[in-house]
CSV table of C-alpha atoms in Angstrom, one decimal:
chain,number,residue,atom,x,y,z
R,1,MET,CA,-7.7,25.1,12.4
R,2,SER,CA,-8.7,25.5,16.1
R,3,GLU,CA,-7.8,22.9,18.7
R,4,TYR,CA,-10.3,20.2,19.4
R,5,GLN,CA,-10.3,17.2,21.8
R,6,TYR,CA,-13.1,14.7,22.5
R,7,TYR,CA,-13.3,12.4,25.6
R,8,GLU,CA,-15.9,9.7,26.1
R,9,PHE,CA,-16.0,7.2,29.0
R,10,VAL,CA,-18.6,4.5,29.5
R,11,ALA,CA,-19.4,2.3,32.5
R,12,VAL,CA,-20.8,-1.1,31.2
R,13,ASP,CA,-20.6,-3.6,34.0
R,14,ARG,CA,-21.7,-1.4,36.9
R,15,PRO,CA,-23.4,2.0,36.9
R,16,LEU,CA,-21.6,4.9,38.5
R,17,THR,CA,-22.7,5.6,42.1
R,18,SER,CA,-24.0,9.1,43.1
R,19,VAL,CA,-20.7,9.6,44.9
R,20,GLN,CA,-18.6,8.7,41.9
R,21,GLN,CA,-20.7,11.1,39.7
R,22,ARG,CA,-20.1,13.9,42.2
R,23,GLU,CA,-16.4,13.1,42.1
R,24,LEU,CA,-16.4,13.5,38.3
R,25,ARG,CA,-18.5,16.6,38.4
R,26,ALA,CA,-16.0,18.2,40.7
R,27,LEU,CA,-13.5,17.8,37.9
R,28,SER,CA,-15.7,19.1,35.1
R,29,THR,CA,-18.6,21.5,35.4
R,30,ARG,CA,-19.7,21.3,31.7
R,31,ALA,CA,-19.2,17.5,30.9
R,32,ARG,CA,-22.3,15.4,30.2
R,33,ILE,CA,-22.3,13.0,33.1
R,34,THR,CA,-24.8,10.1,33.6
R,35,SER,CA,-24.8,6.9,35.7
R,36,SER,CA,-23.1,5.2,32.7
R,37,SER,CA,-21.0,7.8,30.9
R,38,PHE,CA,-18.8,10.9,30.9
R,39,VAL,CA,-18.6,12.9,27.7
R,40,ASN,CA,-16.8,16.2,27.1
R,41,ASP,CA,-15.1,18.1,24.3
R,42,TYR,CA,-12.6,20.9,24.5
R,43,GLN,CA,-11.6,23.6,22.1
R,44,TRP,CA,-9.4,25.1,24.8
R,45,GLY,CA,-8.1,23.6,28.0
R,46,ASP,CA,-8.0,19.9,28.7
R,47,LEU,CA,-9.4,17.1,30.9
R,48,LYS,CA,-8.7,17.6,34.6
R,49,GLY,CA,-8.0,14.0,35.3
R,50,ASP,CA,-5.9,11.0,34.2
R,51,PRO,CA,-7.8,8.7,31.8
R,52,ARG,CA,-5.6,5.8,33.0
R,53,GLU,CA,-6.7,6.3,36.6
R,54,TRP,CA,-10.4,6.8,35.6
R,55,MET,CA,-10.3,3.5,33.8
R,56,GLN,CA,-9.1,1.8,36.9
R,57,ARG,CA,-11.6,3.5,39.2
R,58,TYR,CA,-14.8,4.1,37.2
R,59,PHE,CA,-15.1,3.0,33.6
R,60,ASP,CA,-15.0,0.0,31.3
R,61,ALA,CA,-14.4,1.8,28.0
R,62,PHE,CA,-12.7,5.1,26.9
R,63,LEU,CA,-12.3,6.8,23.6
R,64,TYR,CA,-10.3,10.0,22.8
R,65,LEU,CA,-9.6,11.8,19.6
R,66,ALA,CA,-8.0,15.2,18.8
R,67,ASN,CA,-8.0,17.0,15.5
R,68,TRP,CA,-4.2,16.9,15.3
R,69,GLY,CA,-4.5,13.2,14.6
R,70,THR,CA,-4.5,11.3,17.9
R,71,HIS,CA,-7.0,8.4,18.3
R,72,ARG,CA,-7.1,6.4,21.5
R,73,VAL,CA,-9.4,3.7,22.8
R,74,ALA,CA,-9.2,1.7,26.0
R,75,LEU,CA,-11.2,-1.3,27.3
R,76,ARG,CA,-11.4,-2.8,30.7
R,77,LEU,CA,-12.3,-6.4,31.4
R,78,PRO,CA,-12.4,-8.6,34.5
R,79,VAL,CA,-9.4,-10.9,35.0
R,80,ALA,CA,-11.9,-13.8,35.2
R,81,VAL,CA,-12.6,-13.4,31.4
R,82,LEU,CA,-9.3,-12.1,30.1
R,83,ASP,CA,-6.0,-13.4,31.5
R,84,PRO,CA,-3.5,-10.5,32.0
R,85,GLY,CA,-0.8,-12.7,30.6
R,86,THR,CA,-2.8,-13.3,27.4
R,87,ALA,CA,-3.3,-9.6,27.0
R,88,ALA,CA,0.4,-8.9,27.5
R,89,GLU,CA,1.3,-11.4,24.8
R,90,TYR,CA,-0.4,-9.2,22.2
R,91,CYS,CA,-0.1,-5.7,23.6
R,92,VAL,CA,3.6,-5.3,23.3
R,93,GLY,CA,4.4,-1.7,22.3
R,94,LYS,CA,3.5,2.0,22.7
R,95,SER,CA,0.6,1.7,20.3
R,96,ALA,CA,-0.9,-1.2,22.3
R,97,CYS,CA,-0.2,-1.8,25.9
R,98,SER,CA,-2.0,-3.5,28.8
R,99,TRP,CA,-1.9,-3.5,32.6
R,100,ALA,CA,-3.7,-5.3,35.3
R,101,THR,CA,-5.3,-4.3,38.6
R,102,ARG,CA,-6.3,-6.7,41.3
R,103,THR,CA,-9.7,-7.3,39.5
R,104,HIS,CA,-9.3,-6.1,35.9
R,105,VAL,CA,-7.1,-6.0,32.9
R,106,ILE,CA,-7.0,-2.8,30.8
R,107,LEU,CA,-6.1,-2.5,27.1
R,108,ASP,CA,-4.9,0.9,25.8
R,109,LEU,CA,-4.6,1.4,22.0
R,110,HIS,CA,-3.2,4.5,20.3
R,111,SER,CA,-3.0,5.7,16.7
R,112,GLU,CA,-1.3,8.9,15.5
R,113,ASP,CA,-1.6,10.7,12.1
R,114,GLU,CA,0.5,13.7,11.5
R,115,ASP,CA,-1.9,15.0,8.9
R,116,GLY,CA,-4.6,15.4,11.5
R,117,ASP,CA,-8.3,15.0,11.1
R,118,GLU,CA,-10.3,17.4,8.9
R,119,GLU,CA,-13.5,16.1,10.5
R,120,TYR,CA,-13.3,15.3,14.2
R,121,ASP,CA,-16.8,14.7,15.5
R,122,GLY,CA,-16.4,12.2,18.2
R,123,GLY,CA,-20.0,11.0,18.5
R,124,GLY,CA,-20.7,7.4,17.6
R,125,HIS,CA,-17.2,6.0,17.4
R,126,LEU,CA,-17.2,4.3,20.8
R,127,ALA,CA,-20.8,3.0,20.4
R,128,ALA,CA,-19.6,1.2,17.2
R,129,ILE,CA,-16.5,-0.3,18.8
R,130,LEU,CA,-17.8,-1.2,22.3
R,131,PRO,CA,-19.4,-4.6,21.3
R,132,ALA,CA,-15.9,-5.8,20.5
R,133,ARG,CA,-15.3,-5.8,24.3
R,134,ALA,CA,-18.1,-8.4,24.8
R,135,GLU,CA,-16.7,-10.5,21.9
R,136,LEU,CA,-13.3,-10.5,23.7
R,137,ALA,CA,-15.0,-11.4,26.9
R,138,VAL,CA,-16.3,-14.7,25.4
R,139,GLY,CA,-12.9,-15.7,24.1
R,140,ASP,CA,-12.7,-14.0,20.7
R,141,ARG,CA,-9.0,-13.0,20.5
R,142,ARG,CA,-9.2,-11.1,17.2
R,143,LEU,CA,-9.2,-7.8,19.0
R,144,LEU,CA,-6.0,-8.7,20.7
R,145,TYR,CA,-4.3,-9.7,17.5
R,146,LEU,CA,-5.4,-6.4,15.9
R,147,ALA,CA,-3.6,-4.7,18.8
R,148,TRP,CA,-0.4,-6.6,18.1
R,149,LEU,CA,-0.7,-5.8,14.4
R,150,LEU,CA,-1.0,-2.1,15.3
R,151,CYS,CA,2.4,-2.3,17.0
R,152,VAL,CA,3.8,-4.1,13.9
R,153,GLN,CA,2.4,-1.4,11.6
R,154,ASN,CA,4.1,1.4,13.7
R,155,ARG,CA,7.5,-0.4,13.6
R,156,GLU,CA,7.6,-0.9,17.4
R,157,LEU,CA,8.8,-4.5,17.1
R,158,ALA,CA,12.1,-6.0,15.9
R,159,ASP,CA,11.9,-7.6,12.4
R,160,ASP,CA,12.6,-11.0,13.9
R,161,GLU,CA,9.8,-10.7,16.6
R,162,PRO,CA,7.7,-13.9,16.3
R,163,GLU,CA,4.0,-13.6,15.6
R,164,PRO,CA,1.7,-14.6,18.5
R,165,PRO,CA,-1.1,-17.2,18.0
R,166,VAL,CA,-3.3,-16.1,15.1
R,167,PRO,CA,-7.1,-16.3,16.0
R,168,PRO,CA,-9.6,-17.6,13.5
R,169,GLY,CA,-11.8,-15.3,11.6
R,170,LEU,CA,-9.3,-12.5,10.8
R,171,GLY,CA,-10.5,-12.5,7.2
R,172,ASP,CA,-14.1,-11.9,8.3
R,173,LEU,CA,-14.1,-9.4,11.1
R,174,SER,CA,-17.2,-8.4,13.0
R,175,GLY,CA,-18.8,-5.0,12.6
R,176,PRO,CA,-17.3,-3.7,15.9
R,177,GLN,CA,-13.9,-5.1,15.1
R,178,ARG,CA,-14.0,-3.4,11.7
R,179,ALA,CA,-15.0,-0.1,13.4
R,180,LEU,CA,-11.9,-0.5,15.6
R,181,VAL,CA,-9.7,-1.2,12.6
R,182,ASP,CA,-11.0,2.0,10.9
R,183,PHE,CA,-10.6,4.1,14.1
R,184,LEU,CA,-7.0,3.0,14.6
R,185,ARG,CA,-6.2,3.4,10.9
R,186,LEU,CA,-4.9,-0.2,10.6
R,187,ASP,CA,-3.3,-0.8,7.2
R,188,PRO,CA,-5.7,-3.0,5.2
R,189,ASP,CA,-2.8,-4.6,3.3
R,190,LEU,CA,-1.2,-5.6,6.5
R,191,LEU,CA,-4.5,-7.0,7.8
R,192,ASP,CA,-5.1,-9.0,4.7
R,193,VAL,CA,-1.6,-10.5,4.8
R,194,ALA,CA,-2.1,-11.5,8.5
R,195,ALA,CA,-5.5,-13.0,7.7
R,196,GLU,CA,-3.9,-15.5,5.2
R,197,ALA,CA,-2.8,-17.6,8.2
R,198,SER,CA,-6.2,-17.4,10.0
R,199,THR,CA,-8.6,-20.3,9.8
R,200,PRO,CA,-12.3,-19.6,9.2
R,201,LEU,CA,-14.3,-18.8,12.3
R,202,LYS,CA,-16.4,-21.7,13.6
R,203,LYS,CA,-19.8,-20.9,15.0
R,204,GLN,CA,-19.8,-22.2,18.6
R,205,THR,CA,-23.5,-22.8,19.5
R,206,PRO,CA,-23.6,-25.9,21.8
R,207,SER,CA,-27.0,-27.6,22.2
R,208,ALA,CA,-28.9,-27.5,25.5
R,209,ALA,CA,-28.1,-31.2,26.0
R,210,THR,CA,-24.4,-30.6,25.6
R,211,LEU,CA,-24.4,-27.7,28.0
R,212,LEU,CA,-26.4,-29.8,30.5
R,213,ARG,CA,-23.8,-32.6,30.4
R,214,TRP,CA,-21.0,-30.1,31.0
R,215,VAL,CA,-22.8,-28.4,33.9
R,216,LYS,CA,-23.4,-31.8,35.6
R,217,THR,CA,-19.6,-32.2,35.7
R,218,LEU,CA,-19.2,-29.1,37.9
R,219,PRO,CA,-18.8,-29.7,41.6
R,220,GLU,CA,-21.9,-28.9,43.6
R,221,PRO,CA,-20.3,-26.1,45.8
R,222,GLU,CA,-19.1,-24.4,42.6
R,223,LYS,CA,-22.5,-24.5,41.0
R,224,ASN,CA,-24.0,-23.1,44.2
R,225,ASP,CA,-21.5,-20.2,44.1
R,226,LEU,CA,-22.4,-19.5,40.5
R,227,VAL,CA,-26.1,-19.3,41.2
R,228,VAL,CA,-25.5,-16.9,44.1
R,229,ARG,CA,-23.3,-14.7,41.9
R,230,LEU,CA,-26.0,-14.7,39.3
R,231,MET,CA,-28.8,-13.8,41.8
R,232,ARG,CA,-26.7,-11.0,43.4
R,233,GLY,CA,-26.1,-9.5,39.9
R,234,ASP,CA,-22.6,-8.5,40.8
R,235,ASP,CA,-20.9,-10.2,37.9
R,236,SER,CA,-22.1,-9.1,34.5
R,237,HIS,CA,-19.5,-11.4,32.8
R,238,LEU,CA,-20.6,-14.6,34.4
R,239,ARG,CA,-22.0,-16.0,31.1
R,240,SER,CA,-18.8,-15.0,29.3
R,241,GLU,CA,-16.7,-16.6,31.9
R,242,LEU,CA,-18.7,-19.9,31.8
R,243,LEU,CA,-18.7,-20.0,28.0
R,244,ALA,CA,-14.9,-19.4,27.9
R,245,ARG,CA,-14.5,-22.3,30.3
R,246,PHE,CA,-16.8,-24.5,28.4
R,247,HIS,CA,-15.1,-24.0,25.0
R,248,GLY,CA,-11.6,-24.0,26.5
R,249,PRO,CA,-8.6,-21.9,25.3
R,250,ALA,CA,-7.7,-24.2,22.4
R,251,SER,CA,-10.9,-23.4,20.5
R,252,ASN,CA,-10.2,-19.7,20.4
R,253,GLU,CA,-6.9,-19.6,18.5
R,254,SER,CA,-4.7,-21.3,16.0
R,255,THR,CA,-0.9,-21.6,16.1
R,256,GLY,CA,-0.5,-19.4,13.0
R,257,ALA,CA,2.3,-19.8,10.4
R,258,GLY,CA,5.3,-18.9,12.5
R,259,ARG,CA,5.8,-15.6,10.8
R,260,THR,CA,7.8,-12.6,12.0
R,261,ALA,CA,6.9,-8.9,12.2
R,262,GLY,CA,9.4,-8.2,9.5
R,263,GLU,CA,7.9,-10.8,7.2
R,264,LEU,CA,4.4,-9.4,7.6
R,265,LEU,CA,5.6,-5.9,6.8
R,266,ALA,CA,7.4,-7.0,3.7
R,267,ALA,CA,4.4,-9.0,2.5
R,268,ALA,CA,2.1,-6.0,3.1
R,269,ASP,CA,4.4,-3.7,1.1
R,270,GLU,CA,4.5,-6.2,-1.7
R,271,ARG,CA,0.7,-6.5,-1.7
R,272,TRP,CA,0.4,-2.7,-1.7
R,273,SER,CA,2.8,-2.5,-4.7
R,274,ARG,CA,0.8,-5.1,-6.6
R,275,ARG,CA,-2.5,-3.3,-5.8
R,276,GLN,CA,-1.0,0.0,-7.0
R,277,GLN,CA,0.2,-1.6,-10.3
R,278,LEU,CA,-3.2,-3.2,-10.9
R,279,ALA,CA,-4.9,0.1,-10.2
R,280,GLN,CA,-2.6,1.9,-12.7
R,281,GLN,CA,-3.3,-0.7,-15.3
R,282,ARG,CA,-7.1,-0.4,-14.8
R,283,GLU,CA,-6.8,3.4,-14.9
R,284,ALA,CA,-4.7,3.3,-18.1
R,285,ALA,CA,-7.3,0.9,-19.7
R,286,GLU,CA,-10.1,3.1,-18.6
R,287,ARG,CA,-8.3,6.2,-20.0
R,288,GLU,CA,-7.8,4.5,-23.3
R,289,ARG,CA,-11.4,3.5,-23.5
R,290,ARG,CA,-12.5,7.0,-22.8
R,291,GLU,CA,-10.2,8.4,-25.4
R,292,ARG,CA,-11.5,5.9,-28.0
R,293,ALA,CA,-15.0,6.8,-27.2
R,294,ALA,CA,-14.2,10.5,-27.4
R,295,ALA,CA,-12.5,10.1,-30.7
R,296,ALA,CA,-15.4,8.1,-32.1
R,297,ALA,CA,-17.9,10.7,-30.9
R,298,ARG,CA,-15.7,13.5,-32.4
R,299,GLU,CA,-15.5,11.7,-35.7
R,300,GLN,CA,-19.3,11.3,-35.7
R,301,ARG,CA,-19.7,15.0,-35.1
R,302,LEU,CA,-17.3,15.9,-37.9
R,303,ASN,CA,-19.1,13.6,-40.3
R,304,ALA,CA,-22.4,15.3,-39.4
R,305,LEU,CA,-20.6,18.7,-39.9
R,306,ALA,CA,-19.2,17.9,-43.3
R,307,GLY,CA,-21.0,19.8,-46.1
R,308,ARG,CA,-22.5,22.3,-43.6
R,309,GLN,CA,-19.4,24.4,-43.0
R,310,GLU,CA,-20.9,27.7,-44.4
R,311,GLN,CA,-24.0,27.3,-42.2
R,312,GLU,CA,-21.8,26.7,-39.1
R,313,TRP,CA,-19.6,29.7,-39.9
R,314,GLN,CA,-22.8,31.8,-40.0
R,315,ARG,CA,-23.8,30.3,-36.6
R,316,VAL,CA,-20.4,31.3,-35.2
R,317,ALA,CA,-21.0,34.9,-36.4
R,318,VAL,CA,-24.4,35.0,-34.8
R,319,MET,CA,-23.1,33.7,-31.5
R,320,ILE,CA,-20.2,36.2,-31.4
R,321,GLU,CA,-22.6,39.1,-32.1
R,322,THR,CA,-24.5,38.3,-28.9
R,323,LYS,CA,-21.5,39.4,-26.8
R,324,ARG,CA,-22.4,36.8,-24.2
R,325,ARG,CA,-19.9,34.6,-22.5
R,326,LYS,CA,-21.8,31.4,-22.9
R,327,GLU,CA,-22.3,32.1,-26.6
R,328,TYR,CA,-18.6,32.9,-27.0
R,329,ASP,CA,-17.8,29.5,-25.4
R,330,ALA,CA,-20.2,27.7,-27.7
R,331,ALA,CA,-18.7,29.5,-30.7
R,332,ILE,CA,-15.2,28.3,-29.7
R,333,VAL,CA,-16.4,24.7,-29.4
R,334,LEU,CA,-17.9,24.9,-32.9
R,335,LEU,CA,-14.7,26.5,-34.3
R,336,CYS,CA,-12.6,23.7,-32.9
R,337,ASP,CA,-14.8,21.2,-34.7
R,338,LEU,CA,-14.5,23.2,-37.9
R,339,LYS,CA,-10.7,23.2,-37.5
R,340,ALA,CA,-10.6,19.5,-36.9
R,341,LEU,CA,-12.8,18.9,-40.1
R,342,ALA,CA,-10.5,21.3,-42.1
R,343,ASP,CA,-7.4,19.4,-40.9
R,344,ARG,CA,-9.0,16.1,-41.8
R,345,ASP,CA,-10.1,17.3,-45.3
R,346,GLY,CA,-6.9,19.2,-46.2
R,347,ASP,CA,-8.5,22.6,-45.9
R,348,ALA,CA,-6.3,23.9,-43.0
R,349,GLU,CA,-5.1,27.0,-44.8
R,350,ALA,CA,-8.5,28.1,-45.8
R,351,PHE,CA,-9.7,27.7,-42.2
R,352,ARG,CA,-6.7,29.7,-40.9
R,353,GLN,CA,-7.5,32.6,-43.3
R,354,ARG,CA,-11.2,32.7,-42.1
R,355,VAL,CA,-10.1,32.7,-38.5
R,356,LEU,CA,-7.7,35.6,-39.2
R,357,GLN,CA,-10.5,37.6,-40.8
R,358,LEU,CA,-12.7,36.8,-37.8
R,359,ARG,CA,-10.1,38.1,-35.4
R,360,GLU,CA,-9.6,41.3,-37.4
R,361,ARG,CA,-13.3,41.9,-37.5
R,362,HIS,CA,-13.7,41.5,-33.7
R,363,ALA,CA,-10.3,43.0,-32.7
R,364,ARG,CA,-12.0,45.1,-30.0
R,365,LYS,CA,-13.4,42.1,-28.2
R,366,PRO,CA,-10.6,41.0,-25.8
R,367,SER,CA,-12.7,38.4,-24.1
R,368,LEU,CA,-13.3,36.6,-27.5
R,369,LEU,CA,-9.7,37.0,-28.5
R,370,ASP,CA,-8.5,35.5,-25.3
R,371,ARG,CA,-10.8,32.5,-25.9
R,372,LEU,CA,-9.4,32.1,-29.4
R,373,ASP,CA,-5.9,32.3,-28.1
R,374,ARG,CA,-6.5,29.6,-25.4
R,375,ALA,CA,-8.1,27.4,-28.0
R,376,ARG,CA,-5.1,28.0,-30.3
R,377,LEU,CA,-7.3,29.4,-33.0
R,378,GLY,CA,-5.4,32.1,-35.0
């Protein structure tokens, strides 16, 4: 398999300036560069730049995959909507880390699979995941918990490492969050175990009257500043920031069950074992059902065949004389039914003698004899 790498960067909050686009073009002559994105794939060579630095300077989202099994996604949010300390509480290992600049906090999530990817078309992955960034911006902490769970899955934490606050709604992830789970190959059993301590997600849709009462409590200078920021259009997360302030941090997370990383892993292993056992039981039951159905169908065929043995032996002879492969195969099937009927009716020796005669008569047809041997006829 040839080497393949895919890079995709997206600017969400602000478009790239013409100067920034020229800076990126100087690093890649064949990349697809627009005012909002940089996309390139490599079957030889590599990106002439540091994705970490690019995230700090240019972009709000980044996705990378390679056909040897590496998946990586990074998201950048303003510190006004995501506290760096909150991000650091969940991003605690090599698989999920975070860092902050003066204005932003950046999450960097990794997944490795030694088996690699048979299909490695990068298109569409980031578009499916990107809305999870907006969900995080309004206070939905499920993405952060998924990052922590990724570190648990990859055994990067001590068994006694306590679980951080568990956000509501883990059992009912959004589409973008589910896309992230799939891209990072998060263990479904581990996720299901974690979701057991998650409360249902409450829809937070305050009425206009409620919002008005809250806005009236804001100091006049602060409201003036907010209006100026809105009119300047230099803060695309202003709505997210205000909603997060309105709802408050307590509405976005629960305290969880006080579990540890080791307890979650053990519970996930137990769940996997139970699921495998149930799957084996279902498979055995289905196999038994198929065998009963096949036996009943065979018995029905034999009953229909009884009393017509001579006619069917004549059919076998006609099929063999055609010297066609398909006719040989059909003759073998019919002979197997005749053998089963003879065994059932106590005529096994008579059947054996007729097959020996048939083999002697067609001794110069190796293809037929091979089929008879494989069917254990003779």
